[in-house]
Amino acid sequence: MRVEPTAIPGLLLVHLDVHEDARGWFKENWQRRKLGDLGFPDLGPVQHNLAFNHRRGTLRGVHAEPWDKLISVVTGRVFGAYVDLRAGDGFGRVVTVEADPSLAVLVPRGVGNAYQTLEDGTSYSYLVNDHWSADATYVAVDPADPALAIPWPVPPAESVVSDKDRANPLLADVAPMPVRRPLVLGAAGQVGRALAAAFPGATLVDRDDVDLADPAAVAGLDWRDHDVVLNAAAFTAVDAAETPEGRRAAWALNATLPATLARLASEHRCTLVHFSTDYVFDGTFAGPEGHTEDEPLSPLGVYAQSKAAGDLAVGTAPRHYVLRTSWVIGEGGNFVRTMQRLAADGVSPAVVDDQVGRLTFTDELARATRHLLDSGAAYGTYHVTNGGAPTSWYDVARAVFRLAGREESDVTPTSTEAYGAGKQLAPRPLGSVLDLAKLRATGFEPEDAMAALERYVAGRT
């Protein structure tokens, strides 16, 4: 068994082992483990269809549907023609093959499938990964259109063709099938804004557009239009999460929403990217590299507990990335902007020096997200922050003051315990350093956090 790519992206030829003896033959038409080992996408079939053709020269197609299908010949032989009908530079590209039971073809969403039988009594099999729907978007083209230049063995005028297929429009009159676009949830937040910039053309949704705390409202989005879901929505008010109202909001957005997305992503074959936090750990770790992805979760407060639950829920989706990050800095209010304002106002703050981690700039987080998706990195959990030596919040504040023209000594150190005295604060992890080895193994090298900080303060993001 081997998989062969073609000139149409996503259209794959699968050469099957056919075992034959005096009785007949046997083949494994779909074998998830073997094909997966060859890099074949997990089709996730939900329906199996068969088409029987009485006569040689029967012609069916060209039909493009909004799902993937694995087609194969059960008996006989066919001349297969595949036309890319997706929006983009490849629109109208044609690939042809001659197939018998030893060849299967993965036809991706939006690629037109057509075939002509070369023998009487030919059976044709379709394994599809979505159920037929009258509401789905279909594209069909006249198989005899000269613009396609398909070299049919039997001229279409002499073929057995349905009236419906003969009436299909010419390629020039067809509207291409729209490509599936990423969906960004929480698009108005710091991470969401960076993702919107990194994924131009994505559909942007925020809590003002859809009640993301309502599973029914989330399920009501048009999921057929999206292949990647980027969930940047979260309740991030760490201290407010300790209140009764905040607790409900934190669990709704940080746990229930990810669970809903995992179910919907599984149902609609989407890749789910979920952004998490160092808070899922209690801040203790054995070595200088920090928390690893497979370390047991040990959340301290309500916010942390709800985020840990979200991580576990997202892990149930077959195609998922959980990206844990820390100390996020982007467009909008954040620690660095606060320190810049204090420096400009002549304030000399006390900043905690016993919480240690790395800054994560949202443009770097978006760049890493794009890298993991584009490179086809293995699904799972990744830690994503900027690189360089770990620092404390006190170190960051001193650097911001220096970059703003103030003396670093204008910032004084304090402990987490002293800073929280008399305040109703949620517990914070003291050790927030995340190990980046797994991310680096994919070929991604994070930008140094202090270099990024200098660029950010100077307004060069």
Coordinates of C-alpha atoms in Angstrom, one line a residue:
M1 CA 0.0 0.0 0.0
R2 CA 1.3 3.5 -0.9
V3 CA 0.0 7.0 -1.2
E4 CA 0.8 9.2 -4.3
P5 CA 0.1 12.9 -4.5
T6 CA -1.3 14.5 -7.7
A7 CA -1.2 17.9 -9.3
I8 CA -4.4 18.9 -7.4
P9 CA -3.7 19.6 -3.8
G10 CA -5.4 17.1 -1.5
L11 CA -6.2 14.7 -4.3
L12 CA -4.4 11.5 -3.4
L13 CA -4.0 8.2 -5.3
V14 CA -3.9 5.1 -3.0
H15 CA -2.3 2.1 -4.5
L16 CA -3.9 -0.9 -2.7
D17 CA -2.7 -4.5 -2.3
V18 CA -5.0 -6.9 -4.0
H19 CA -4.6 -10.5 -3.0
E20 CA -5.8 -12.9 -5.7
D21 CA -6.1 -16.7 -6.0
A22 CA -8.3 -19.2 -7.8
R23 CA -11.3 -18.0 -5.7
G24 CA -11.1 -14.4 -6.6
W25 CA -9.4 -11.4 -4.8
F26 CA -9.4 -9.6 -1.5
K27 CA -8.2 -6.1 -0.6
E28 CA -8.3 -3.7 2.4
N29 CA -10.1 -0.8 0.9
W30 CA -9.8 1.5 4.0
Q31 CA -7.3 0.8 6.7
R32 CA -7.0 3.7 9.1
R33 CA -3.7 2.6 10.8
K34 CA -1.8 1.7 7.7
L35 CA -2.9 4.8 5.8
G36 CA -2.2 7.0 8.8
D37 CA 1.3 5.7 9.0
L38 CA 1.7 6.8 5.3
G39 CA 0.6 10.3 6.2
F40 CA -2.9 9.8 4.9
P41 CA -5.5 12.1 6.6
D42 CA -8.0 10.3 8.9
L43 CA -11.1 10.3 6.7
G44 CA -13.6 9.7 9.5
P45 CA -16.2 8.0 7.3
V46 CA -19.9 8.2 8.2
Q47 CA -21.5 6.8 5.1
H48 CA -20.8 4.2 2.3
N49 CA -22.4 4.4 -1.1
L50 CA -22.2 2.1 -4.1
A51 CA -23.0 2.9 -7.8
F52 CA -23.5 0.0 -10.2
N53 CA -23.1 0.6 -13.9
H54 CA -24.6 -1.8 -16.5
R55 CA -22.7 -0.8 -19.6
R56 CA -19.3 0.2 -20.7
G57 CA -19.2 3.9 -21.5
T58 CA -21.5 5.0 -18.6
L59 CA -20.4 8.6 -17.7
R60 CA -21.1 10.2 -14.3
G61 CA -20.1 13.7 -13.0
V62 CA -18.4 16.2 -12.7
H63 CA -19.7 16.6 -9.1
A64 CA -17.9 18.5 -6.3
E65 CA -19.4 18.2 -2.8
P66 CA -18.6 19.9 0.5
W67 CA -17.0 16.7 2.1
D68 CA -14.2 14.4 1.4
K69 CA -14.7 11.0 -0.2
L70 CA -12.6 7.9 -0.9
I71 CA -13.6 6.4 -4.2
S72 CA -12.6 2.9 -5.4
V73 CA -13.6 0.3 -8.0
V74 CA -15.2 -2.8 -6.7
T75 CA -15.5 -4.6 -10.0
G76 CA -14.5 -3.6 -13.5
R77 CA -12.4 -0.6 -14.6
V78 CA -13.0 3.2 -14.9
F79 CA -11.5 6.2 -16.5
G80 CA -11.5 8.8 -13.6
A81 CA -11.4 12.6 -14.1
Y82 CA -11.0 15.0 -11.2
V83 CA -11.5 18.8 -11.6
D84 CA -10.5 21.3 -9.0
L85 CA -13.6 23.5 -8.5
R86 CA -12.4 25.3 -5.4
A87 CA -11.7 29.0 -5.4
G88 CA -8.1 29.8 -6.0
D89 CA -5.3 29.5 -8.5
G90 CA -6.0 25.8 -9.1
F91 CA -9.6 26.3 -10.3
G92 CA -10.2 24.2 -13.4
R93 CA -7.1 22.0 -13.1
V94 CA -7.8 18.4 -14.2
V95 CA -6.2 15.1 -13.2
T96 CA -7.1 11.8 -14.9
V97 CA -6.4 8.2 -14.0
E98 CA -7.4 4.7 -15.1
A99 CA -8.5 2.7 -12.1
D100 CA -9.3 -0.9 -11.3
P101 CA -9.7 -2.5 -7.8
S102 CA -6.0 -1.9 -7.0
L103 CA -6.4 2.0 -7.0
A104 CA -8.4 4.2 -4.7
V105 CA -8.6 8.0 -4.9
L106 CA -9.1 10.5 -2.1
V107 CA -11.2 13.3 -3.5
P108 CA -11.1 16.3 -1.1
R109 CA -14.0 18.8 -0.6
G110 CA -14.6 21.0 -3.6
V111 CA -12.8 18.7 -6.2
G112 CA -15.2 17.5 -8.9
N113 CA -15.3 13.7 -9.3
A114 CA -16.3 12.1 -12.6
Y115 CA -15.7 8.7 -14.2
Q116 CA -16.5 6.7 -17.3
T117 CA -16.8 2.9 -17.1
L118 CA -14.5 0.8 -19.3
E119 CA -16.2 -2.5 -18.7
D120 CA -19.8 -3.7 -18.4
G121 CA -21.0 -4.4 -14.9
T122 CA -18.7 -1.9 -13.1
S123 CA -19.3 -1.1 -9.5
Y124 CA -18.0 2.1 -8.0
S125 CA -17.7 2.7 -4.2
Y126 CA -17.8 6.0 -2.2
L127 CA -16.7 6.3 1.4
V128 CA -17.7 9.8 2.6
N129 CA -17.1 11.7 5.8
D130 CA -20.4 13.6 6.0
H131 CA -24.0 12.9 5.5
W132 CA -25.8 14.2 2.4
S133 CA -27.7 17.5 3.0
A134 CA -29.9 19.5 0.7
D135 CA -28.5 22.7 2.4
A136 CA -24.9 21.9 1.5
T137 CA -23.1 23.7 -1.3
Y138 CA -22.6 21.6 -4.5
V139 CA -20.8 22.5 -7.7
A140 CA -21.3 20.6 -10.9
V141 CA -19.8 21.0 -14.4
D142 CA -20.7 19.5 -17.8
P143 CA -18.3 16.6 -18.3
A144 CA -18.2 17.3 -22.0
D145 CA -17.1 20.9 -21.6
P146 CA -14.2 21.4 -24.2
A147 CA -12.5 23.7 -21.7
L148 CA -11.8 20.7 -19.5
A149 CA -10.1 18.8 -22.4
I150 CA -10.8 15.5 -20.7
P151 CA -9.8 12.7 -23.1
W152 CA -12.8 10.4 -22.4
P153 CA -12.2 7.0 -24.0
V154 CA -15.8 6.9 -25.2
P155 CA -17.0 10.3 -26.6
P156 CA -19.6 11.8 -24.3
A157 CA -22.1 12.0 -27.1
E158 CA -21.9 8.2 -27.3
S159 CA -22.0 7.7 -23.6
V160 CA -24.8 6.8 -21.2
V161 CA -25.2 10.2 -19.4
S162 CA -28.0 11.3 -17.2
D163 CA -30.1 14.3 -18.3
K164 CA -29.1 16.1 -15.2
D165 CA -25.3 15.8 -16.0
R166 CA -25.9 16.8 -19.6
A167 CA -27.5 20.0 -18.3
N168 CA -24.7 20.9 -16.0
P169 CA -23.1 24.3 -16.7
L170 CA -19.8 24.9 -18.4
L171 CA -16.7 25.6 -16.3
A172 CA -16.8 29.3 -17.3
D173 CA -20.3 29.7 -15.9
V174 CA -19.5 28.0 -12.5
A175 CA -19.0 29.8 -9.3
P176 CA -16.0 28.2 -7.5
M177 CA -16.7 26.5 -4.2
P178 CA -15.6 28.8 -1.4
V179 CA -12.6 27.7 0.6
R180 CA -13.2 26.9 4.2
R181 CA -11.9 29.7 6.3
P182 CA -10.5 29.8 9.9
L183 CA -12.9 30.9 12.6
V184 CA -11.5 33.1 15.4
L185 CA -13.4 33.2 18.7
G186 CA -12.7 35.9 21.1
A187 CA -11.5 38.1 18.2
A188 CA -11.6 41.4 20.2
G189 CA -9.1 40.3 22.8
Q190 CA -5.3 40.6 22.7
V191 CA -4.8 37.1 21.4
G192 CA -7.8 37.3 19.0
R193 CA -6.5 40.5 17.4
A194 CA -3.1 39.0 16.7
L195 CA -4.8 35.9 15.2
A196 CA -7.0 38.1 13.0
A197 CA -3.8 39.7 11.6
A198 CA -2.0 36.4 11.1
F199 CA -5.0 34.7 9.4
P200 CA -6.4 37.3 7.0
G201 CA -9.8 36.3 5.7
A202 CA -10.8 34.5 8.9
T203 CA -14.3 34.8 10.2
L204 CA -14.1 36.9 13.4
V205 CA -16.5 36.3 16.3
D206 CA -16.6 37.9 19.7
R207 CA -19.0 37.8 22.6
D208 CA -20.8 40.8 21.2
D209 CA -21.6 38.8 18.1
V210 CA -22.5 35.5 19.7
D211 CA -23.1 34.5 23.3
L212 CA -20.0 32.2 23.6
A213 CA -21.2 31.0 27.1
D214 CA -24.3 29.5 25.4
P215 CA -23.6 26.1 23.8
A216 CA -26.7 26.4 21.6
A217 CA -25.6 29.7 20.2
V218 CA -22.1 28.4 19.5
A219 CA -23.6 25.3 17.8
G220 CA -25.6 27.7 15.6
L221 CA -22.6 29.1 13.9
D222 CA -22.2 27.8 10.3
W223 CA -19.6 25.1 11.0
R224 CA -19.5 23.9 7.4
D225 CA -17.6 27.1 6.4
H226 CA -14.6 26.5 8.7
D227 CA -11.7 24.1 8.7
V228 CA -9.8 25.6 11.7
V229 CA -11.3 27.0 14.9
L230 CA -9.0 29.3 16.9
N231 CA -10.4 29.7 20.4
A232 CA -9.0 32.8 22.0
A233 CA -12.2 33.4 24.1
A234 CA -11.6 33.2 27.8
F235 CA -12.6 34.6 31.2
T236 CA -9.2 36.0 32.3
A237 CA -10.2 38.1 35.4
V238 CA -8.2 35.9 37.8
D239 CA -9.3 37.5 41.0
A240 CA -12.9 38.1 39.9
A241 CA -13.1 34.3 39.2
E242 CA -13.1 33.7 43.0
T243 CA -16.5 35.4 43.3
P244 CA -19.8 33.5 42.8
E245 CA -20.6 35.5 39.6
G246 CA -17.0 35.2 38.3
R247 CA -16.9 31.5 39.1
R248 CA -19.9 30.9 36.8
A249 CA -18.5 33.0 34.0
A250 CA -15.0 31.4 34.3
W251 CA -16.4 27.9 34.0
A252 CA -18.8 28.8 31.2
L253 CA -16.1 30.4 29.0
N254 CA -13.0 28.4 30.1
A255 CA -14.5 24.9 30.4
T256 CA -17.9 24.6 28.9
L257 CA -17.1 26.5 25.7
P258 CA -14.0 24.4 25.0
A259 CA -16.0 21.2 25.6
T260 CA -18.7 22.5 23.2
L261 CA -16.0 23.3 20.6
A262 CA -14.4 19.9 21.0
R263 CA -17.7 18.2 20.2
L264 CA -18.4 20.4 17.3
A265 CA -14.9 20.2 15.9
S266 CA -15.2 16.4 16.0
E267 CA -18.5 16.4 14.3
H268 CA -17.4 18.8 11.5
R269 CA -13.9 17.6 11.1
C270 CA -12.3 20.9 12.1
T271 CA -8.9 21.4 13.7
L272 CA -9.4 23.1 17.1
V273 CA -6.7 25.4 18.4
H274 CA -7.2 26.3 22.0
F275 CA -5.2 28.8 24.0
S276 CA -4.4 28.0 27.6
T277 CA -2.2 29.2 30.4
D278 CA 0.7 28.5 32.8
Y279 CA -1.9 28.8 35.6
V280 CA -2.9 25.1 35.1
F281 CA 0.3 24.4 37.1
D282 CA 0.9 25.3 40.7
G283 CA 4.3 26.9 39.9
T284 CA 6.6 24.2 41.2
F285 CA 8.9 22.3 38.9
A286 CA 12.1 20.2 39.1
G287 CA 14.4 21.7 36.5
P288 CA 15.4 25.0 35.0
E289 CA 13.6 24.4 31.8
G290 CA 10.2 24.7 33.4
H291 CA 6.9 22.9 33.1
T292 CA 6.6 20.3 30.4
E293 CA 3.5 19.5 28.4
D294 CA 3.0 16.0 30.0
E295 CA 3.3 17.3 33.5
P296 CA 0.3 16.6 35.7
L297 CA -2.0 19.6 36.0
S298 CA -2.1 21.2 39.5
P299 CA -4.3 24.4 39.3
L300 CA -4.5 26.6 42.4
G301 CA -7.6 28.9 41.9
V302 CA -10.9 29.0 40.1
Y303 CA -9.5 30.5 37.0
A304 CA -6.8 28.0 36.9
Q305 CA -9.1 25.1 37.6
S306 CA -11.5 26.1 34.8
K307 CA -8.7 26.5 32.3
A308 CA -7.3 23.0 33.3
A309 CA -10.8 21.6 32.7
G310 CA -10.8 23.3 29.2
D311 CA -7.5 21.7 28.4
L312 CA -8.8 18.2 29.1
A313 CA -12.0 18.8 27.1
V314 CA -10.1 20.0 24.0
G315 CA -8.0 16.9 24.2
T316 CA -11.1 14.8 23.2
A317 CA -11.1 16.4 19.7
P318 CA -9.3 14.2 17.2
R319 CA -7.6 17.2 15.6
H320 CA -6.5 19.6 18.3
Y321 CA -3.8 21.9 19.5
V322 CA -3.7 23.1 23.1
L323 CA -1.2 26.0 23.2
R324 CA -0.3 27.0 26.8
T325 CA 1.2 30.4 27.2
S326 CA 2.2 32.8 29.9
W327 CA 2.4 36.5 30.6
V328 CA 0.6 37.6 27.5
I329 CA 1.4 41.0 26.0
G330 CA -0.5 42.4 23.0
E331 CA -2.8 45.2 21.8
G332 CA -4.8 46.6 24.6
G333 CA -4.3 46.8 28.4
N334 CA -1.5 44.7 29.9
F335 CA 1.4 44.8 32.4
V336 CA 3.9 46.5 30.0
R337 CA 1.4 49.2 29.1
T338 CA 0.7 49.8 32.8
M339 CA 4.4 50.1 33.5
Q340 CA 4.8 52.6 30.6
R341 CA 2.0 54.7 32.0
L342 CA 3.4 54.7 35.5
A343 CA 6.8 55.6 34.1
A344 CA 5.3 58.5 32.2
D345 CA 3.3 59.7 35.2
G346 CA 6.3 59.7 37.5
V347 CA 5.1 56.9 39.7
S348 CA 7.7 54.5 41.3
P349 CA 5.9 51.2 41.7
A350 CA 6.7 48.1 43.8
V351 CA 6.6 45.0 41.7
V352 CA 6.8 41.3 42.7
D353 CA 10.1 39.7 42.2
D354 CA 9.3 36.0 43.2
Q355 CA 7.1 35.2 40.2
V356 CA 9.3 33.9 37.4
G357 CA 8.4 33.2 33.8
R358 CA 8.7 34.5 30.2
L359 CA 6.6 37.2 28.4
T360 CA 4.6 36.0 25.4
F361 CA 3.9 38.7 22.8
T362 CA 0.7 38.0 20.9
D363 CA 2.3 38.3 17.5
E364 CA 4.8 35.6 18.5
L365 CA 1.9 33.4 19.7
A366 CA 0.1 33.9 16.4
R367 CA 3.3 33.2 14.5
A368 CA 3.7 29.9 16.4
T369 CA 0.1 29.0 15.8
R370 CA 0.5 29.6 12.0
H371 CA 3.7 27.5 12.1
L372 CA 2.1 24.5 13.8
L373 CA -0.9 24.5 11.4
D374 CA 1.1 25.1 8.2
S375 CA 3.8 22.6 9.1
G376 CA 1.3 19.8 9.9
A377 CA 2.9 19.4 13.4
A378 CA 1.5 16.5 15.4
Y379 CA -1.7 17.3 17.2
G380 CA -1.5 17.7 21.0
T381 CA -0.3 20.2 23.6
Y382 CA 2.5 22.7 23.1
H383 CA 4.0 25.3 25.3
V384 CA 4.4 28.6 23.5
T385 CA 6.1 31.7 24.9
N386 CA 8.9 34.0 23.8
G387 CA 12.4 32.7 24.3
G388 CA 15.4 33.8 26.3
A389 CA 16.2 33.7 30.0
P390 CA 13.3 33.6 32.5
T391 CA 12.6 36.8 34.3
S392 CA 10.5 38.1 37.2
W393 CA 7.8 40.7 36.8
Y394 CA 10.2 43.0 38.7
D395 CA 12.8 42.4 35.9
V396 CA 10.3 43.3 33.2
A397 CA 9.2 46.4 35.0
R398 CA 12.8 47.6 35.4
A399 CA 13.4 47.0 31.7
V400 CA 10.2 49.0 30.7
F401 CA 11.3 51.9 32.9
R402 CA 14.8 51.9 31.3
L403 CA 13.3 51.9 27.8
A404 CA 10.9 54.7 28.8
G405 CA 13.8 56.9 30.0
R406 CA 13.4 56.3 33.8
E407 CA 15.9 54.9 36.2
E408 CA 15.5 51.2 36.8
S409 CA 16.0 51.9 40.5
D410 CA 12.6 53.7 40.5
V411 CA 11.1 50.2 40.6
T412 CA 11.3 48.5 43.9
P413 CA 11.0 44.7 44.6
T414 CA 8.4 43.1 46.8
S415 CA 7.1 39.6 47.4
T416 CA 3.8 38.1 46.2
E417 CA 2.9 37.6 49.9
A418 CA 3.6 41.2 50.8
Y419 CA 1.9 42.6 47.6
G420 CA -1.3 40.6 48.4
A421 CA -1.5 41.5 52.1
G422 CA -5.0 42.8 52.8
K423 CA -6.2 42.1 49.3
Q424 CA -8.6 39.5 48.1
L425 CA -6.4 37.9 45.4
A426 CA -6.5 34.5 43.8
P427 CA -3.4 32.4 44.2
R428 CA -0.7 32.8 41.6
P429 CA 1.9 30.3 40.5
L430 CA 5.4 31.5 41.4
G431 CA 7.1 29.4 38.7
S432 CA 5.5 30.1 35.3
V433 CA 8.4 29.1 33.1
L434 CA 7.2 26.7 30.3
D435 CA 9.6 24.3 28.6
L436 CA 9.8 25.1 24.9
A437 CA 11.6 22.0 23.7
K438 CA 8.6 20.4 22.1
L439 CA 7.8 23.6 20.2
R440 CA 11.4 23.9 19.0
A441 CA 11.4 20.3 17.8
T442 CA 8.8 21.3 15.2
G443 CA 11.3 23.8 13.7
F444 CA 10.0 26.9 15.4
E445 CA 12.5 29.2 17.2
P446 CA 10.9 31.8 19.5
E447 CA 12.1 35.3 19.5
D448 CA 13.9 36.4 22.7
A449 CA 11.4 38.0 25.1
M450 CA 13.6 41.0 26.0
A451 CA 14.3 41.8 22.3
A452 CA 10.6 41.6 21.7
L453 CA 9.9 43.8 24.7
E454 CA 12.2 46.5 23.3
R455 CA 10.5 46.4 19.9
Y456 CA 7.1 46.5 21.6
V457 CA 7.9 49.5 23.8
A458 CA 9.4 51.3 20.8
G459 CA 6.1 50.7 18.9
R460 CA 7.7 48.5 16.3
T461 CA 5.2 45.6 16.6

